[in-house]
XYZ file of C-alpha atoms in Angstrom:
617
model
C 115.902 64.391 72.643
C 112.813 65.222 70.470
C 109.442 66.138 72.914
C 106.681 65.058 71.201
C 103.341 66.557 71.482
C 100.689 65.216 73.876
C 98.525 63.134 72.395
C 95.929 62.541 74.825
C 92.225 63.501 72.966
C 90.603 66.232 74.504
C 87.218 65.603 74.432
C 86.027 67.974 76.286
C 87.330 70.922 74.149
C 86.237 69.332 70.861
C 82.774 70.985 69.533
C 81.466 69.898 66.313
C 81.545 73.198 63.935
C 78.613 72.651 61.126
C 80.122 72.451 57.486
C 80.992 76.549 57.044
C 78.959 76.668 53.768
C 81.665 78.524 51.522
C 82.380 74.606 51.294
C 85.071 72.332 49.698
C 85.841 73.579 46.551
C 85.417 77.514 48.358
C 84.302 80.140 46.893
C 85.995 82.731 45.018
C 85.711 86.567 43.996
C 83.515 86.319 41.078
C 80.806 84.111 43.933
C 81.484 80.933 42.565
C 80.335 78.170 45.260
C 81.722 75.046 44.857
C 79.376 72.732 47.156
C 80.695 70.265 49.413
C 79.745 66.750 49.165
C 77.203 65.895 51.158
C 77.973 64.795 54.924
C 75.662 62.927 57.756
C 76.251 64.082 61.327
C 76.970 61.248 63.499
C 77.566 60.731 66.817
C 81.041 58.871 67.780
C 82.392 58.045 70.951
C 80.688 61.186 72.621
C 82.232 63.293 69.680
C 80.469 64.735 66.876
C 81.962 63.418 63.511
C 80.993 64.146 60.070
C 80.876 61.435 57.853
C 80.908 61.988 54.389
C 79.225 59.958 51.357
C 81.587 57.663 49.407
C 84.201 59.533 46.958
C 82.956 60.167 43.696
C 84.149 58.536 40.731
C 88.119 59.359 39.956
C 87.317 61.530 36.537
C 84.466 64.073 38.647
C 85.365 67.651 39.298
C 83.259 70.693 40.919
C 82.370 73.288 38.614
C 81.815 76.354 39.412
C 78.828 78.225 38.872
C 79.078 81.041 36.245
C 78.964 84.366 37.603
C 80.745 87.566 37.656
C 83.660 89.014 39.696
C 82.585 92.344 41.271
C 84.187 95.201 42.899
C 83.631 98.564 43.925
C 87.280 99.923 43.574
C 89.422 101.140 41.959
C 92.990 101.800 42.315
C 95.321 103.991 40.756
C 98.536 105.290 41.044
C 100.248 108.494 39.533
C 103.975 108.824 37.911
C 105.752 110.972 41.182
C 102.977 109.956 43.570
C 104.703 109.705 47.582
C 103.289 108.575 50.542
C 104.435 111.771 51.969
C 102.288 114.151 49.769
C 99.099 115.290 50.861
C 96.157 113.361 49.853
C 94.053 116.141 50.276
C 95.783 118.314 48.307
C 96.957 116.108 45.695
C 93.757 114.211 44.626
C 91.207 116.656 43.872
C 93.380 117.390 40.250
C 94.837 113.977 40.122
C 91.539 112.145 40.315
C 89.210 114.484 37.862
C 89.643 112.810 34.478
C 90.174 109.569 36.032
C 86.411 110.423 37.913
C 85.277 111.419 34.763
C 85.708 108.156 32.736
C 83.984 106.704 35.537
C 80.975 108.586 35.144
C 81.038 107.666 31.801
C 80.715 104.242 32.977
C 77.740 104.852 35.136
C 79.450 105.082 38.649
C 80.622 107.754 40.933
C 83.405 108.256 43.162
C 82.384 108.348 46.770
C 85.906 108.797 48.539
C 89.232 108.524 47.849
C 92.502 106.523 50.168
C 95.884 106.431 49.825
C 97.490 103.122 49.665
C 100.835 102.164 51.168
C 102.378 102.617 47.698
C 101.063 105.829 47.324
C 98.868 104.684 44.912
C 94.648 106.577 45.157
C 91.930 104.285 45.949
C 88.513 105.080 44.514
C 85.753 103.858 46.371
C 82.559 103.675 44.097
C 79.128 104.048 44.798
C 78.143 100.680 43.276
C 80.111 97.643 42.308
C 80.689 96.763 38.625
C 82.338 93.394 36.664
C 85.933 93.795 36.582
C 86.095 93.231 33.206
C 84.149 96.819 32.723
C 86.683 98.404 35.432
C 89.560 96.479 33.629
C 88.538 98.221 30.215
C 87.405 101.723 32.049
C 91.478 101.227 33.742
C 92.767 101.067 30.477
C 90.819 104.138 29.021
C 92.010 105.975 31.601
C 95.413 105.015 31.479
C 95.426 106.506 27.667
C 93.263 109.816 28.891
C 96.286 110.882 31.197
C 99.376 109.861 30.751
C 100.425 110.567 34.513
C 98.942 107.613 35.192
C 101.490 105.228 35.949
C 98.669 102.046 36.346
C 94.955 101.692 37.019
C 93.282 98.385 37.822
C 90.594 97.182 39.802
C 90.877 96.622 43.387
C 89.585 92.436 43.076
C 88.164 91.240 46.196
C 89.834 87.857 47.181
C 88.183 85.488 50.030
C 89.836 82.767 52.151
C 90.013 79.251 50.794
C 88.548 76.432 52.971
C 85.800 74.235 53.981
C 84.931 72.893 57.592
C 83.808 69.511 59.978
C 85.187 68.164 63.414
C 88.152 65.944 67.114
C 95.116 66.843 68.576
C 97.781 65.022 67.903
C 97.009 61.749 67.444
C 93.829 62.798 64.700
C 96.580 64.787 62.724
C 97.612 62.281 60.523
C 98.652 65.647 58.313
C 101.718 66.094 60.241
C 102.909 62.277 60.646
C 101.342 59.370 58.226
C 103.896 58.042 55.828
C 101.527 58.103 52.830
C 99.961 61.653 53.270
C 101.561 63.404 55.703
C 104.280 65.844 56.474
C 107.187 63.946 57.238
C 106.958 66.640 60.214
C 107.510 64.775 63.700
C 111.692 64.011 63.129
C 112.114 67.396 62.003
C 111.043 68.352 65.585
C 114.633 66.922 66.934
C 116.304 69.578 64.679
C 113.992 73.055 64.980
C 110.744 73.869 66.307
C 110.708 77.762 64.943
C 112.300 79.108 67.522
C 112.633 83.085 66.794
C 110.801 83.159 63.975
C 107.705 85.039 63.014
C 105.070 83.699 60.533
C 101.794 86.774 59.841
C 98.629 85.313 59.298
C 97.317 87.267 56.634
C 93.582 86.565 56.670
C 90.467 86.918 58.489
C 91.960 87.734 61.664
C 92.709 85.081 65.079
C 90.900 84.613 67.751
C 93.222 84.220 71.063
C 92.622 80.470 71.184
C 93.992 78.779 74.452
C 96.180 76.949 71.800
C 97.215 80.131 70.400
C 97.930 82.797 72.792
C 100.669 82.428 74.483
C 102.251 82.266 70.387
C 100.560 85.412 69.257
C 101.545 88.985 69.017
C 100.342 92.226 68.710
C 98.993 92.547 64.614
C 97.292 95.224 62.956
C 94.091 95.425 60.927
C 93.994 96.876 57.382
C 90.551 96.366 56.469
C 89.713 100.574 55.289
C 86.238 100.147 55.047
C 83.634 99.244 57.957
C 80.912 97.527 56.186
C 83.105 95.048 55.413
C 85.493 95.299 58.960
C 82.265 94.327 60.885
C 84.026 95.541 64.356
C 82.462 98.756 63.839
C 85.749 101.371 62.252
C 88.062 100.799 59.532
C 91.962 100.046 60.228
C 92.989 99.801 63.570
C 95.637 98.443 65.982
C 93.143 95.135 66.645
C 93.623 91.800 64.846
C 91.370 89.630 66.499
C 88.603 88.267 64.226
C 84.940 89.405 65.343
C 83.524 87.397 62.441
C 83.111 87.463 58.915
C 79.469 85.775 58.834
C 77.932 89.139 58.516
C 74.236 90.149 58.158
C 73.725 86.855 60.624
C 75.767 84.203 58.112
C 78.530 81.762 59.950
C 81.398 83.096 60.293
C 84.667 80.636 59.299
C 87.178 81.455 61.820
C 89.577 80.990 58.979
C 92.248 82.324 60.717
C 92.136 80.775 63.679
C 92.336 78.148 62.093
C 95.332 78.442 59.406
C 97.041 80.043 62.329
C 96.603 77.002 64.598
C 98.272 74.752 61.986
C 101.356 77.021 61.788
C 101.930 77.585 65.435
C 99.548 76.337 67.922
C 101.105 75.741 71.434
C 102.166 72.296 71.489
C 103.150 70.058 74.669
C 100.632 72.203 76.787
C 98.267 68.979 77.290
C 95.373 70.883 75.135
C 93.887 70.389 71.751
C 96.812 70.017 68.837
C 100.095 70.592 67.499
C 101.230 73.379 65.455
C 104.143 72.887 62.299
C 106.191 75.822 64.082
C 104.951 75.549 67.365
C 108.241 77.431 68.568
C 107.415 80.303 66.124
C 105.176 83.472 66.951
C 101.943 84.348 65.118
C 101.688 87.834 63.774
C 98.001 88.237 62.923
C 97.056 90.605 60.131
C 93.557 91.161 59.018
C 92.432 91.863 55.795
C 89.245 89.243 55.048
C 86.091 90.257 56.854
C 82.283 90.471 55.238
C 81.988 88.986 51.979
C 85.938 89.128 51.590
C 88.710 91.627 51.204
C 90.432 93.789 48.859
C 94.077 93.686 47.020
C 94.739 96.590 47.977
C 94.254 96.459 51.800
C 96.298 93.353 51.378
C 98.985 94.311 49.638
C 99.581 97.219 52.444
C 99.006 93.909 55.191
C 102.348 92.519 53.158
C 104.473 95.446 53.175
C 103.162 96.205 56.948
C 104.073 92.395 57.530
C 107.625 91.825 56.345
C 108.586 95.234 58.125
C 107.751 98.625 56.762
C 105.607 101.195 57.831
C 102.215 101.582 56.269
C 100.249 104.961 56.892
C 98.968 105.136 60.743
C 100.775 101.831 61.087
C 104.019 101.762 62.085
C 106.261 98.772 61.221
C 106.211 95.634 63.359
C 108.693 95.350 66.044
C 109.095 91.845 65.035
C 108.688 91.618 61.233
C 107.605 88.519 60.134
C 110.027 85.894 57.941
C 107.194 84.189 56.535
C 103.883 85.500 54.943
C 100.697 82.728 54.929
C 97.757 84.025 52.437
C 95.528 81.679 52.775
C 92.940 83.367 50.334
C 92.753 84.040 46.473
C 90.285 85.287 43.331
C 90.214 84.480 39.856
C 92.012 87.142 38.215
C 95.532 87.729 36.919
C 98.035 89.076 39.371
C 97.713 92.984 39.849
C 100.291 95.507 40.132
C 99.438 96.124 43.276
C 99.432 92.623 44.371
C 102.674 92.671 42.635
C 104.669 95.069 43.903
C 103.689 94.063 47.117
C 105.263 90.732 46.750
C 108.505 92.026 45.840
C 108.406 94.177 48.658
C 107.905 92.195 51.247
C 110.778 89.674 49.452
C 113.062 92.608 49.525
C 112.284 92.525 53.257
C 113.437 89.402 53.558
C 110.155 87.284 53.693
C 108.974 84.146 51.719
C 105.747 84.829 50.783
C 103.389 81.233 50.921
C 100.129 80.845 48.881
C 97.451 79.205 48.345
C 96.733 77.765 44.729
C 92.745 77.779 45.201
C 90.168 75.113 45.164
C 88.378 75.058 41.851
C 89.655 72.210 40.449
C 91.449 74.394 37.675
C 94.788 75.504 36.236
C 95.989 77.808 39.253
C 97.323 80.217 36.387
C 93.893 81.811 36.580
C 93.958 82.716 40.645
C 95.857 85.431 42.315
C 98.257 85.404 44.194
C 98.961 81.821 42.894
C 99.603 83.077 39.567
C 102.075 86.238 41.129
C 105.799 85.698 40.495
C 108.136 84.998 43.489
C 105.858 83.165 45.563
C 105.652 79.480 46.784
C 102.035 78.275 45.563
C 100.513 75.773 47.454
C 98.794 72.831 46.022
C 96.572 70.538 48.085
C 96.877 66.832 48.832
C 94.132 64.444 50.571
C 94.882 61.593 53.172
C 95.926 59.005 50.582
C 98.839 61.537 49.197
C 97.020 61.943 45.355
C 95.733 65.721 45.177
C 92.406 66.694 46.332
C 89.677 67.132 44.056
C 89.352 70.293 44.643
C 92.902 71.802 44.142
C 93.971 74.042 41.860
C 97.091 72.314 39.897
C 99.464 73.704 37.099
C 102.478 74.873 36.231
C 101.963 77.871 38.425
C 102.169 75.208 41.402
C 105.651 74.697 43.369
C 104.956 72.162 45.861
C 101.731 70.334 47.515
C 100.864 69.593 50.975
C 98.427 68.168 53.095
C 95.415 69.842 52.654
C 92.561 67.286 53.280
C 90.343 65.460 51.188
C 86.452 65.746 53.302
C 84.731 63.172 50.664
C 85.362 59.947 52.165
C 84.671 61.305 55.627
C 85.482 64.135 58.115
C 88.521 63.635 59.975
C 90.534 63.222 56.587
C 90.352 67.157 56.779
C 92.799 69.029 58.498
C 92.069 69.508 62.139
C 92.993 72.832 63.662
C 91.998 75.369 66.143
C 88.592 77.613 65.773
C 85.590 78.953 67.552
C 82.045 77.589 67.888
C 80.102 80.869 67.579
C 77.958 80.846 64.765
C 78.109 84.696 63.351
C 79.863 86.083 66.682
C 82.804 84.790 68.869
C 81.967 81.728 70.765
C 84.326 79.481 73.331
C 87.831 77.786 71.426
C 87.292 74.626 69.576
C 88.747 72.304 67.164
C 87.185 71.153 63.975
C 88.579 69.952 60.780
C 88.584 72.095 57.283
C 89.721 70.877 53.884
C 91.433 73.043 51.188
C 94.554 74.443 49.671
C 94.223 77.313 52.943
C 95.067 74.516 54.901
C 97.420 72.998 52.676
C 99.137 76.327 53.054
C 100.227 76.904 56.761
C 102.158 73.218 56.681
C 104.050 74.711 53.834
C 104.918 78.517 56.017
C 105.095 76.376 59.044
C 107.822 74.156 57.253
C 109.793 77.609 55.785
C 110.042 78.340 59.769
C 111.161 75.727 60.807
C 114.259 76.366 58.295
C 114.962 80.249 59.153
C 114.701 79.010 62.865
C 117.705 77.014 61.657
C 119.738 79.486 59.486
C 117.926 83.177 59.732
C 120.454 84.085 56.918
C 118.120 82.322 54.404
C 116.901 84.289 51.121
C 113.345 83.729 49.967
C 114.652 81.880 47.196
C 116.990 79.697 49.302
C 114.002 78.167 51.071
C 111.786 78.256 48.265
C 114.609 76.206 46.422
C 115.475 73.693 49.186
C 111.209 73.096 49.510
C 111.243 72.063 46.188
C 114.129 70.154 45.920
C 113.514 68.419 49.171
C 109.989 67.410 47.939
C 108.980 63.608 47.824
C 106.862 62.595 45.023
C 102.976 62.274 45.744
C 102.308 58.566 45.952
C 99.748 58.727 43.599
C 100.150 60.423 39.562
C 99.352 64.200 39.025
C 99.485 64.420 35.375
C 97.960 68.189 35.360
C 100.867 69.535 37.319
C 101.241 69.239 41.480
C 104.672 70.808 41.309
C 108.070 69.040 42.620
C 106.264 67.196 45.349
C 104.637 66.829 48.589
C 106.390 68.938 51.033
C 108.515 66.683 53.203
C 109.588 68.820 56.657
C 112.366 66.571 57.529
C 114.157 66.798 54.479
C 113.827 70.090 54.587
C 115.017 71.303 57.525
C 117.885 68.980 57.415
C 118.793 70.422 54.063
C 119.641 73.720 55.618
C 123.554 74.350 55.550
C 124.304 75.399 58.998
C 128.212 74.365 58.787
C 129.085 77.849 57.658
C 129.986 80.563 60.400
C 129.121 84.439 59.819
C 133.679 84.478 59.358
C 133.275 81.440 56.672
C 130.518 83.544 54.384
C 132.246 84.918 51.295
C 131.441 85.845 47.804
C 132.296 85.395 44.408
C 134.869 87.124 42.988
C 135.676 88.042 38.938
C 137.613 87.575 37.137
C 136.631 84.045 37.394
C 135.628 82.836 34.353
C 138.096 79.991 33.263
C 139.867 76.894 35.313
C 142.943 78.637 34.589
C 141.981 82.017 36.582
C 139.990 80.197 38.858
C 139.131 81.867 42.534
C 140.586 79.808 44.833
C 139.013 78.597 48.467
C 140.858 77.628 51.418
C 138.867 77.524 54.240
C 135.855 75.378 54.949
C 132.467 75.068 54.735
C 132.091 77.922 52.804
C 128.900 79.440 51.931
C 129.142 81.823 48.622
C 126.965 84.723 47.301
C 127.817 84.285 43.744
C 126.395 86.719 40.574
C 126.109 85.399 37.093
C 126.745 88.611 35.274
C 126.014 88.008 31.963
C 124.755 84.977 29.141
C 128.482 84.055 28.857
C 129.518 84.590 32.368
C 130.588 81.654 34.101
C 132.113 81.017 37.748
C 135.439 78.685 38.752
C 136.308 77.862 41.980
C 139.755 75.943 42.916
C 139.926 73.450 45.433
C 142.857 71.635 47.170
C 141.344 68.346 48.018
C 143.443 65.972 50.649
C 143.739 62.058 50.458
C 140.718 60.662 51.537
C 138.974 63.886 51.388
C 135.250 64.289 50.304
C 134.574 67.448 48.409
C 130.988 68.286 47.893
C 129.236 71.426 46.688
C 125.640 72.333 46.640
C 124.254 75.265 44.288
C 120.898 76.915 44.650
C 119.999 79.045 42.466
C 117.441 81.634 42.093
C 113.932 80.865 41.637
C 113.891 82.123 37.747
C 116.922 81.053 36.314
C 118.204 77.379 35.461
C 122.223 76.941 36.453
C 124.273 73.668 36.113
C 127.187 72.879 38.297
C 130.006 70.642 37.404
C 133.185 69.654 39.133
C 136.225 69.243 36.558
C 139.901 67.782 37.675
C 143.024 69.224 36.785
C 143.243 68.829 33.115
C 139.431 70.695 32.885
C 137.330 67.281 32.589
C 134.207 67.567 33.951
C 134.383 64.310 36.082
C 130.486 65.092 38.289
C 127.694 67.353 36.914
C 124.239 68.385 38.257
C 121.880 69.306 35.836
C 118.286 69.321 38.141
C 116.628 72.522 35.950
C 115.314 75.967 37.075
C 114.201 76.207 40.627
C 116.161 72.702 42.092
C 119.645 72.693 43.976
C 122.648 70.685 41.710
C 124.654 68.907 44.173
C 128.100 67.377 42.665
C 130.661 65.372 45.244
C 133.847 63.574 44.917
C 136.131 61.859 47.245
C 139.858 61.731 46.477
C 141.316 58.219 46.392
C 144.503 59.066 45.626
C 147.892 59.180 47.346
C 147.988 62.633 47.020
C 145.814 65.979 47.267
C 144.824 67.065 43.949
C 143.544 70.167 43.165
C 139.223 70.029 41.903
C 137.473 72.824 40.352
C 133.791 73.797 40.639
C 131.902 75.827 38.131
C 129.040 77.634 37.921
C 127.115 77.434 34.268
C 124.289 79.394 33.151
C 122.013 77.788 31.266
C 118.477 80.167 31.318
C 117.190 82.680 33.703
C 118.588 86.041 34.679
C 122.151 87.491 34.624
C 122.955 90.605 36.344
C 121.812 91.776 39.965
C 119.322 89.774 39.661
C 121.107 86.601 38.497
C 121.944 85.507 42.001
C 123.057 81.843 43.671
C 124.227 80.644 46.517
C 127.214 78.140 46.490
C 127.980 75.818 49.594
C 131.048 73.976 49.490
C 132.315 71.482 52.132
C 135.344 69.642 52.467
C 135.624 67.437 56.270
């Protein structure tokens, strides 16, 4: 029996949080401020609401101002560089023409840290463009050839945008047109065992929250911009990022709240996972962050030990970075990724809110990542989202311009620069789009833990329903739809009933041949020609039906031929979609059915992996 949340309003924990000014269409590395629309305070049934002024006309879009991305990093990393050298003995020599060029370029190098890649951060006395570090990177790159990479360490801020009143006001989770599709998927998981990190600005131990949190870590290395007075530390609680006496966003408190906030406890709202935990990792404080304090927060994350901190005790499944700049992916960023994959966990981001092709934001434009589009209350994307072919699926993210509470309402604070008491308030942007979508992926590993980042990026997007309204610049395969998904999860096979492919293979007549089901295959296209046969005994009145997913970068077919090798069902869905194929035998008999496994683009090799799910009641 499915316990839904309470959905009694709480009035008297609701506080009305003024619009956080890095507004709607947020604000991104290079400063760019997209301003919200313009919104009326108004006082409704004892509750502050913001109500905002009519939506513009269909063909506007924010632009951002013009203005220039600046850092004061640098990062580079050496060919043999090891986190267990010294990095007192080692950079001294390592760094000198590398300091050099920089001097050159008008800056000098004020200290030096080691990443968790081993890689030598350069802190510089001033900030400069990127696109001067970008071309000092490269000249440095040809002055030694140790250098392995240089690049600049971007700063990246969190995406989102702010207003105000639980279960009943999140329409993201349950309305038919907009919504999640989430409340049914309740009967099946609710995240149990899973572990989501909130990489971001920090959490606040919200009433909603606490009893979901654990222990996190913060990576921000420098104190101007931790504002709690050190550099990393063993503390992820947010003290603020409205430095210098700004308001601080409470970002995330606020992302975390969506993913996991304490649910049937008669307070505030529900969370996606609300069975999950909430590993809190900051790396966003004054004015931002940098890559490469978050790509350590990643590898940390997902379960490896990173300098001073030692790995997680429970390593998260599930990475949520709701934050971005505009600037290709780095190396660092990266490598990073494809750590914390290796590790097991499905990294979610956001695609940005400048109303642009999210090819131009990172982590959005990163490979193996799920990027995040954002949808408003009527289910067409928000005028602020990024869009493209870099996006994978959309989700509810909130559209502010027709009035408040068609944001996103979540969990914050109601201090103004420092911490205040818990509250609720609703934001609008793709970082809010982004938790549904992590929230979603837990609910699936709470079903089957024995998913592969690209098993539950693959069933998201195949699972997807189409927005209700056309996005002709690219929304990717849909709006997330958390029933679907969850219930897509094969759960039939057993640990015993796991197998793999087998060669030779290749032909229906040296086929490998299955006998016990459901099966669930790890399968390996080895090469262009390679392809995989499986035989099948199929009884009268039998149903045999087999699912294929694929890895995220290649495109694989799967047919089902009978016993003279015609292909009687094919699946043909394209790179990044399961191919289901079924067929029930009508017969007198049992007759024997073969499945294969075509490649048609993508990867061969190690990396040319699939999964292959075959049942037969």
């Amino acid at each position: 029996m499915r316990v839904r949340p309470a959905a009694r309003l709480q009035t008297r924990a609701l506080k009305h949080h003024p619009a956080w000014p890095l507004a709607a269409g947020v604000l991104l590395l290079s400063g760019a401020v997209l301003v919200a629309p313009r919104a009326e305070a108004a006082a409704v049934g004892g509750l502050q609401r913001v109500v905002g002024e009519p939506a513009e006309p269909s063909n506007w879009a924010p632009r951002p101002q013009a203005a220039e991305e600046l850092t004061d990093r640098l990062i580079v990393r050496y060919r043999g560089d090891s986190t267990r050298r010294s990095a007192l003995q080692a950079a001294p020599q390592a760094t000198m023409l590398a300091t050099q060029r920089l001097q050159v370029a008008g800056v000098q190098v004020q200290k030096v840290h080691r990443n968790g890649q081993g890689a030598r951060v350069l802190h510089l006395n001033r900030p400069l463009p990127t696109r001067q570090l970008e071309a000092v990177a490269r000249q440095i790159m040809a002055d030694d050839a140790n250098v392995l990479y240089a690049e600049p360490d971007h700063k990246v801020r969190a995406f989102a945008t702010a207003t105000d009143p639980l279960y009943t006001s999140q329409w993201h989770y349950f309305e038919a047109t907009g919504g999640l599709n989430l409340p049914s998927a309740w009967d099946v998981s609710t995240g149990s065992g899973v572990v989501v990190a909130v990489i971001d600005t920090g959490v606040r131990a919200h009433a909603d929250l606490a009893d979901n949190l654990l222990s996190g870590y913060d990576f921000i290395s420098t104190s101007s911009v931790a504002n709690d007075g050190g550099g990393r530390d063993a503390d992820a609680n947010d003290p603020g990022d409205g430095c210098n006496g700004a308001r601080s966003s409470w970002h995330g408190t606020h992302v975390a709240g969506t993913i996991a906030a304490v649910t049937n406890n008669g307070e505030g709202g529900a969370g996606v996972a609300y069975g999950a935990k909430i590993l809190p990792v900051r790396v966003l404080g004054c004015s931002g962050g940098y890559t490469s304090d978050i790509a350590d927060a990643m590898i940390w994350a997902s379960g490896t030990t990173v300098g001073a901190a030692t790995a997680p005790s429970q390593p998260a499944r599930v990475l949520n970075l709701s934050l971005g700049g505009r600037h290709s992916c780095s190396t660092t960023t990266q490598s990073a990724i494809n750590q914390a994959r290796a590790n097991g966990a499905v990294v979610v981001v956001a695609a940005g809110n400048s109303n642009e092709d999210a090819s131009r934001h990172s982590p959005a434009n990163c490979a193996n990542v799920v990027t995040v589009a954002a949808t408003g209350r009527t289910g067409g994307r928000a005028y602020y989202s990024n869009y493209g072919t870099k996006i994978d699926v959309a989700a509810p993210g909130g559209d502010q311009s027709s009035g408040s509470a068609n944001g996103v309402l979540s969990t914050l604070n109601d201090g103004y620069s420092t911490p205040g008491n818990d509250s609720y308030s609703y934001y609008q942007g793709t970082s809010m789009a982004t938790p549904h979508v992590a929230g979603v992926a837990a609910l699936m590993l709470a079903r089957n833990p024995s998913l592969t980042p690209d098993e539950v990026e693959v069933l998201l997007k195949t699972t997807a329903r189409p927005l209700p309204r056309t996005c002709a610049v690219g929304c990717g395969k849909g709006i997330v739809s958390a029933s679907a998904a969850v219930n897509a999860v094969f759960v039939g096979a057993s640990a015993a009933s796991d197998g793999a492919e087998t060669e030779p293979n290749n032909t229906r007549l040296q086929p490998q041949t299955l006998v016990s089901f459901p099966v669930k295959l790890a399968g390996t296209i080895g090469s262009g020609t390679d392809m995989d046969v499986f035989k099948i005994n199929v009884g009268v009145g039998q149903t045999l039906t087999a699912r294929l997913i694929g890895n995220v970068a290649s495109n694989y077919n799967l047919e089902m031929l009978n016993g003279t090798g015609t292909v009687i069902r094919s699946s043909v869905r394209g790179a990044g979609m399961a191919d289901v194929v079924s067929w029930t035998n009508p017969n007198g008999t049992a007759a024997d059915r073969y499945v294969r496994v075509k490649r048609v683009s993508g990867t061969t090799g190690v990396n040319g992996t699939y999964s292959l799910e075959l049942t037969r009641p």
